[in-house]
PDB file of C-alpha atoms in Angstrom:
ATOM      1  CA  UNK A1059     -61.866 -57.295  54.846  1.00 67.00           C
ATOM      2  CA  UNK A1060     -62.827 -55.288  51.958  1.00 74.00           C
ATOM      3  CA  UNK A1061     -62.671 -58.651  49.833  1.00 77.00           C
ATOM      4  CA  UNK A1062     -65.312 -60.236  52.102  1.00 83.00           C
ATOM      5  CA  UNK A1063     -67.510 -57.116  51.557  1.00 83.00           C
ATOM      6  CA  UNK A1064     -67.186 -57.179  47.689  1.00 84.00           C
ATOM      7  CA  UNK A1065     -67.869 -61.102  47.819  1.00 84.00           C
ATOM      8  CA  UNK A1066     -71.124 -60.491  50.023  1.00 85.00           C
ATOM      9  CA  UNK A1067     -72.191 -57.340  47.332  1.00 82.00           C
ATOM     10  CA  UNK A1068     -71.955 -59.769  44.476  1.00 80.00           C
ATOM     11  CA  UNK A1069     -73.698 -62.644  46.646  1.00 79.00           C
ATOM     12  CA  UNK A1070     -76.556 -60.202  47.405  1.00 81.00           C
ATOM     13  CA  UNK A1071     -76.591 -58.857  43.752  1.00 77.00           C
ATOM     14  CA  UNK A1072     -77.278 -62.573  42.625  1.00 78.00           C
ATOM     15  CA  UNK A1073     -79.770 -63.217  45.028  1.00 77.00           C
ATOM     16  CA  UNK A1074     -81.585 -60.004  44.368  1.00 75.00           C
ATOM     17  CA  UNK A1075     -81.877 -61.101  40.334  1.00 64.00           C
ATOM     18  CA  UNK A1076     -79.799 -57.873  39.030  1.00 57.00           C
ATOM     19  CA  UNK A1077     -77.803 -58.353  35.927  1.00 57.00           C
ATOM     20  CA  UNK A1078     -74.170 -58.232  36.526  1.00 56.00           C
ATOM     21  CA  UNK A1079     -72.144 -55.418  35.526  1.00 57.00           C
ATOM     22  CA  UNK A1080     -68.544 -55.382  34.413  1.00 56.00           C
ATOM     23  CA  UNK A1081     -65.887 -52.106  34.145  1.00 55.00           C
ATOM     24  CA  UNK A1082     -65.045 -51.530  30.630  1.00 51.00           C
ATOM     25  CA  UNK A1083     -61.995 -50.037  29.170  1.00 57.00           C
ATOM     26  CA  UNK A1084     -62.671 -46.362  29.389  1.00 57.00           C
ATOM     27  CA  UNK A1085     -64.175 -46.371  32.605  1.00 57.00           C
ATOM     28  CA  UNK A1086     -68.002 -47.163  33.426  1.00 58.00           C
ATOM     29  CA  UNK A1087     -70.091 -50.320  33.836  1.00 55.00           C
ATOM     30  CA  UNK A1088     -71.617 -52.326  31.233  1.00 55.00           C
ATOM     31  CA  UNK A1089     -73.351 -55.754  30.939  1.00 60.00           C
ATOM     32  CA  UNK A1090     -71.053 -58.502  30.028  1.00 59.00           C
ATOM     33  CA  UNK A1091     -72.354 -58.261  26.325  1.00 61.00           C
ATOM     34  CA  UNK A1092     -72.053 -54.648  25.973  1.00 60.00           C
ATOM     35  CA  UNK A1093     -68.455 -54.861  27.382  1.00 53.00           C
ATOM     36  CA  UNK A1094     -67.660 -57.682  24.817  1.00 57.00           C
ATOM     37  CA  UNK A1095     -68.863 -55.354  22.164  1.00 59.00           C
ATOM     38  CA  UNK A1096     -66.821 -52.267  23.548  1.00 53.00           C
ATOM     39  CA  UNK A1097     -63.673 -54.519  23.828  1.00 48.00           C
ATOM     40  CA  UNK A1098     -63.807 -55.929  20.208  1.00 53.00           C
ATOM     41  CA  UNK A1099     -64.517 -52.671  18.785  1.00 51.00           C
ATOM     42  CA  UNK A1100     -61.466 -51.226  20.121  1.00 49.00           C
ATOM     43  CA  UNK A1101     -59.391 -53.876  18.678  1.00 51.00           C
ATOM     44  CA  UNK A1102     -57.620 -52.399  15.838  1.00 55.00           C
ATOM     45  CA  UNK A1103     -58.361 -54.086  12.384  1.00 60.00           C
ATOM     46  CA  UNK A1104     -55.811 -55.956  10.442  1.00 69.00           C
ATOM     47  CA  UNK A1105     -54.487 -54.588   7.112  1.00 75.00           C
ATOM     48  CA  UNK A1106     -55.496 -56.412   3.995  1.00 73.00           C
ATOM     49  CA  UNK A1107     -51.931 -57.845   3.747  1.00 72.00           C
ATOM     50  CA  UNK A1108     -51.718 -59.165   7.162  1.00 75.00           C
ATOM     51  CA  UNK A1109     -54.864 -61.025   6.787  1.00 77.00           C
ATOM     52  CA  UNK A1110     -53.811 -62.387   3.326  1.00 82.00           C
ATOM     53  CA  UNK A1111     -50.816 -63.530   4.757  1.00 82.00           C
ATOM     54  CA  UNK A1112     -52.275 -66.720   6.629  1.00 82.00           C
ATOM     55  CA  UNK A1113     -53.824 -68.193   3.604  1.00 86.00           C
ATOM     56  CA  UNK A1114     -50.496 -67.211   1.541  1.00 88.00           C
ATOM     57  CA  UNK A1115     -48.437 -68.927   4.275  1.00 86.00           C
ATOM     58  CA  UNK A1116     -50.174 -72.695   3.174  1.00 90.00           C
ATOM     59  CA  UNK A1117     -49.579 -71.681  -0.542  1.00 92.00           C
ATOM     60  CA  UNK A1118     -45.892 -71.181   0.529  1.00 89.00           C
ATOM     61  CA  UNK A1119     -45.859 -74.350   2.662  1.00 89.00           C
ATOM     62  CA  UNK A1120     -47.338 -76.362  -0.554  1.00 93.00           C
ATOM     63  CA  UNK A1121     -44.830 -74.500  -2.683  1.00 92.00           C
ATOM     64  CA  UNK A1122     -41.813 -75.524  -0.321  1.00 90.00           C
ATOM     65  CA  UNK A1123     -43.061 -79.162  -0.174  1.00 89.00           C
ATOM     66  CA  UNK A1124     -43.099 -79.309  -4.425  1.00 90.00           C
ATOM     67  CA  UNK A1125     -39.416 -77.967  -4.110  1.00 89.00           C
ATOM     68  CA  UNK A1126     -38.216 -80.255  -1.720  1.00 90.00           C
ATOM     69  CA  UNK A1127     -39.665 -83.452  -3.732  1.00 87.00           C
ATOM     70  CA  UNK A1128     -38.367 -81.820  -7.119  1.00 88.00           C
ATOM     71  CA  UNK A1129     -34.589 -81.199  -4.998  1.00 88.00           C
ATOM     72  CA  UNK A1130     -34.873 -84.953  -4.074  1.00 86.00           C
ATOM     73  CA  UNK A1131     -35.481 -86.484  -7.468  1.00 85.00           C
ATOM     74  CA  UNK A1132     -32.851 -84.201  -8.727  1.00 86.00           C
ATOM     75  CA  UNK A1133     -30.195 -84.922  -5.908  1.00 84.00           C
ATOM     76  CA  UNK A1134     -30.849 -88.819  -6.340  1.00 82.00           C
ATOM     77  CA  UNK A1135     -30.261 -88.236 -10.133  1.00 83.00           C
ATOM     78  CA  UNK A1136     -26.950 -86.354  -9.306  1.00 83.00           C
ATOM     79  CA  UNK A1137     -25.784 -89.204  -7.349  1.00 80.00           C
ATOM     80  CA  UNK A1138     -26.772 -91.787  -9.550  1.00 72.00           C
ATOM     81  CA  UNK A1139     -28.425 -93.972  -7.300  1.00 59.00           C
ATOM     82  CA  UNK A1140     -31.211 -94.724  -9.586  1.00 55.00           C
ATOM     83  CA  UNK A1141     -32.952 -94.042 -12.683  1.00 54.00           C
ATOM     84  CA  UNK A1142     -36.597 -93.605 -13.422  1.00 51.00           C
ATOM     85  CA  UNK A1143     -37.591 -97.118 -13.884  1.00 52.00           C
ATOM     86  CA  UNK A1144     -36.831 -98.282 -10.541  1.00 52.00           C
ATOM     87  CA  UNK A1145     -39.618 -96.487  -8.765  1.00 61.00           C
ATOM     88  CA  UNK A1146     -39.775 -99.528  -6.283  1.00 66.00           C
ATOM     89  CA  UNK A1147     -40.507 -98.807  -2.833  1.00 71.00           C
ATOM     90  CA  UNK A1148     -36.819 -98.652  -1.612  1.00 75.00           C
ATOM     91  CA  UNK A1149     -36.024 -95.635  -4.091  1.00 73.00           C
ATOM     92  CA  UNK A1150     -39.379 -93.872  -3.129  1.00 75.00           C
ATOM     93  CA  UNK A1151     -38.408 -94.013   0.568  1.00 80.00           C
ATOM     94  CA  UNK A1152     -35.139 -92.511  -0.508  1.00 79.00           C
ATOM     95  CA  UNK A1153     -36.875 -89.752  -2.250  1.00 79.00           C
ATOM     96  CA  UNK A1154     -39.315 -88.992   0.654  1.00 80.00           C
ATOM     97  CA  UNK A1155     -36.483 -89.242   3.229  1.00 83.00           C
ATOM     98  CA  UNK A1156     -34.574 -86.545   0.904  1.00 84.00           C
ATOM     99  CA  UNK A1157     -37.421 -84.503   0.726  1.00 85.00           C
ATOM    100  CA  UNK A1158     -38.496 -84.683   4.171  1.00 84.00           C
ATOM    101  CA  UNK A1159     -35.027 -83.546   5.462  1.00 86.00           C
ATOM    102  CA  UNK A1160     -35.329 -80.662   3.041  1.00 84.00           C
ATOM    103  CA  UNK A1161     -38.771 -79.539   4.248  1.00 83.00           C
ATOM    104  CA  UNK A1162     -37.425 -79.789   7.800  1.00 84.00           C
ATOM    105  CA  UNK A1163     -34.307 -77.206   6.962  1.00 84.00           C
ATOM    106  CA  UNK A1164     -37.007 -75.051   5.213  1.00 80.00           C
ATOM    107  CA  UNK A1165     -39.253 -75.308   8.110  1.00 79.00           C
ATOM    108  CA  UNK A1166     -36.350 -74.204  10.360  1.00 80.00           C
ATOM    109  CA  UNK A1167     -35.279 -71.482   7.625  1.00 81.00           C
ATOM    110  CA  UNK A1168     -38.852 -69.896   7.426  1.00 75.00           C
ATOM    111  CA  UNK A1169     -40.251 -70.599  11.131  1.00 75.00           C
ATOM    112  CA  UNK A1170     -43.345 -72.780   9.384  1.00 72.00           C
ATOM    113  CA  UNK A1171     -43.853 -74.766  12.865  1.00 73.00           C
ATOM    114  CA  UNK A1172     -47.401 -75.180  12.891  1.00 80.00           C
ATOM    115  CA  UNK A1173     -49.225 -78.605  12.388  1.00 83.00           C
ATOM    116  CA  UNK A1174     -51.156 -76.927   9.455  1.00 85.00           C
ATOM    117  CA  UNK A1175     -48.259 -75.752   7.796  1.00 86.00           C
ATOM    118  CA  UNK A1176     -46.411 -79.111   8.087  1.00 85.00           C
ATOM    119  CA  UNK A1177     -49.506 -80.713   6.435  1.00 89.00           C
ATOM    120  CA  UNK A1178     -49.704 -78.625   3.637  1.00 90.00           C
ATOM    121  CA  UNK A1179     -46.084 -79.455   2.737  1.00 88.00           C
ATOM    122  CA  UNK A1180     -46.716 -83.098   3.088  1.00 88.00           C
ATOM    123  CA  UNK A1181     -49.431 -82.514   0.460  1.00 92.00           C
ATOM    124  CA  UNK A1182     -46.876 -80.712  -1.535  1.00 92.00           C
ATOM    125  CA  UNK A1183     -44.465 -83.769  -1.572  1.00 88.00           C
ATOM    126  CA  UNK A1184     -47.258 -86.325  -2.258  1.00 90.00           C
ATOM    127  CA  UNK A1185     -48.783 -83.732  -4.988  1.00 92.00           C
ATOM    128  CA  UNK A1186     -45.073 -83.754  -6.615  1.00 90.00           C
ATOM    129  CA  UNK A1187     -44.367 -87.484  -6.062  1.00 87.00           C
ATOM    130  CA  UNK A1188     -47.747 -88.188  -8.202  1.00 88.00           C
ATOM    131  CA  UNK A1189     -47.018 -85.373 -10.893  1.00 90.00           C
ATOM    132  CA  UNK A1190     -43.159 -85.177 -11.407  1.00 87.00           C
ATOM    133  CA  UNK A1191     -42.933 -87.179 -14.482  1.00 86.00           C
ATOM    134  CA  UNK A1192     -45.672 -85.056 -16.369  1.00 90.00           C
ATOM    135  CA  UNK A1193     -43.042 -81.962 -16.278  1.00 91.00           C
ATOM    136  CA  UNK A1194     -40.721 -83.978 -18.553  1.00 90.00           C
ATOM    137  CA  UNK A1195     -43.497 -84.226 -21.073  1.00 92.00           C
ATOM    138  CA  UNK A1196     -44.208 -80.347 -20.778  1.00 94.00           C
ATOM    139  CA  UNK A1197     -40.897 -78.862 -20.597  1.00 92.00           C
ATOM    140  CA  UNK A1198     -38.870 -81.394 -22.096  1.00 89.00           C
ATOM    141  CA  UNK A1199     -36.086 -79.011 -23.377  1.00 90.00           C
ATOM    142  CA  UNK A1200     -35.514 -77.282 -20.099  1.00 91.00           C
ATOM    143  CA  UNK A1201     -35.482 -80.564 -18.298  1.00 88.00           C
ATOM    144  CA  UNK A1202     -32.890 -82.220 -20.534  1.00 89.00           C
ATOM    145  CA  UNK A1203     -30.372 -79.138 -19.738  1.00 89.00           C
ATOM    146  CA  UNK A1204     -30.829 -80.022 -15.806  1.00 88.00           C
ATOM    147  CA  UNK A1205     -31.429 -83.757 -16.209  1.00 85.00           C
ATOM    148  CA  UNK A1206     -29.914 -85.682 -18.914  1.00 84.00           C
ATOM    149  CA  UNK A1207     -31.390 -86.390 -22.729  1.00 88.00           C
ATOM    150  CA  UNK A1208     -31.334 -90.317 -21.950  1.00 86.00           C
ATOM    151  CA  UNK A1209     -33.085 -89.420 -18.518  1.00 84.00           C
ATOM    152  CA  UNK A1210     -35.744 -87.542 -20.266  1.00 86.00           C
ATOM    153  CA  UNK A1211     -36.518 -90.408 -23.161  1.00 88.00           C
ATOM    154  CA  UNK A1212     -36.350 -92.998 -20.722  1.00 85.00           C
ATOM    155  CA  UNK A1213     -39.174 -91.407 -18.718  1.00 84.00           C
ATOM    156  CA  UNK A1214     -41.010 -90.636 -21.932  1.00 87.00           C
ATOM    157  CA  UNK A1215     -40.676 -94.430 -22.677  1.00 86.00           C
ATOM    158  CA  UNK A1216     -42.033 -95.679 -19.308  1.00 83.00           C
ATOM    159  CA  UNK A1217     -44.657 -93.136 -17.891  1.00 84.00           C
ATOM    160  CA  UNK A1218     -47.830 -91.865 -19.329  1.00 86.00           C
ATOM    161  CA  UNK A1219     -48.389 -87.911 -20.494  1.00 88.00           C
ATOM    162  CA  UNK A1220     -50.993 -85.979 -18.344  1.00 89.00           C
ATOM    163  CA  UNK A1221     -51.628 -88.650 -15.760  1.00 88.00           C
ATOM    164  CA  UNK A1222     -50.999 -89.352 -12.044  1.00 85.00           C
ATOM    165  CA  UNK A1223     -48.571 -91.920 -10.775  1.00 82.00           C
ATOM    166  CA  UNK A1224     -49.528 -93.693  -7.618  1.00 79.00           C
ATOM    167  CA  UNK A1225     -47.821 -97.161  -6.246  1.00 77.00           C
ATOM    168  CA  UNK A1226     -46.476 -97.945  -9.761  1.00 75.00           C
ATOM    169  CA  UNK A1227     -49.678 -97.671 -11.655  1.00 78.00           C
ATOM    170  CA  UNK A1228     -50.430 -94.318 -14.140  1.00 79.00           C
ATOM    171  CA  UNK A1229     -53.882 -92.866 -14.210  1.00 86.00           C
ATOM    172  CA  UNK A1230     -54.616 -90.589 -17.052  1.00 85.00           C
ATOM    173  CA  UNK A1231     -56.611 -87.682 -16.351  1.00 82.00           C
TER     174      UNK A1231
END
């Protein structure tokens, strides 16, 4: 019966035109606007590091995508299945599949399971796909150690420096 009385009190208040009131933390009554203000001011403010963690997770996810594609290219070179001039659709698909597997493993390892972070990883893979050959012009000595001197020379002969590669064409920037 107490529930019916409360319901009737609410109906009477609505019909009389009074503003509604709410119980707020700490006791007392307030209008809904006052209650929201009091509740939100009671929430502790995050530290600078906690607020910085969310945007930095996008940078981290992008870097993981870059690493995944670089690892895929290194793996395909070490396996010996392709050279740089064989950038046909099949080899690109192999690289992207290996990069996808690496990204999936890194997602599980670092718990990056939101859609936004997955998209940042995909953008990192695409960026590395288009700009990967530039590293052989910028850091030839270091990459000769990792890869092969002939491989670096082959890239120099077939690619344009300071450009991006998309669908077999090089666009100089």
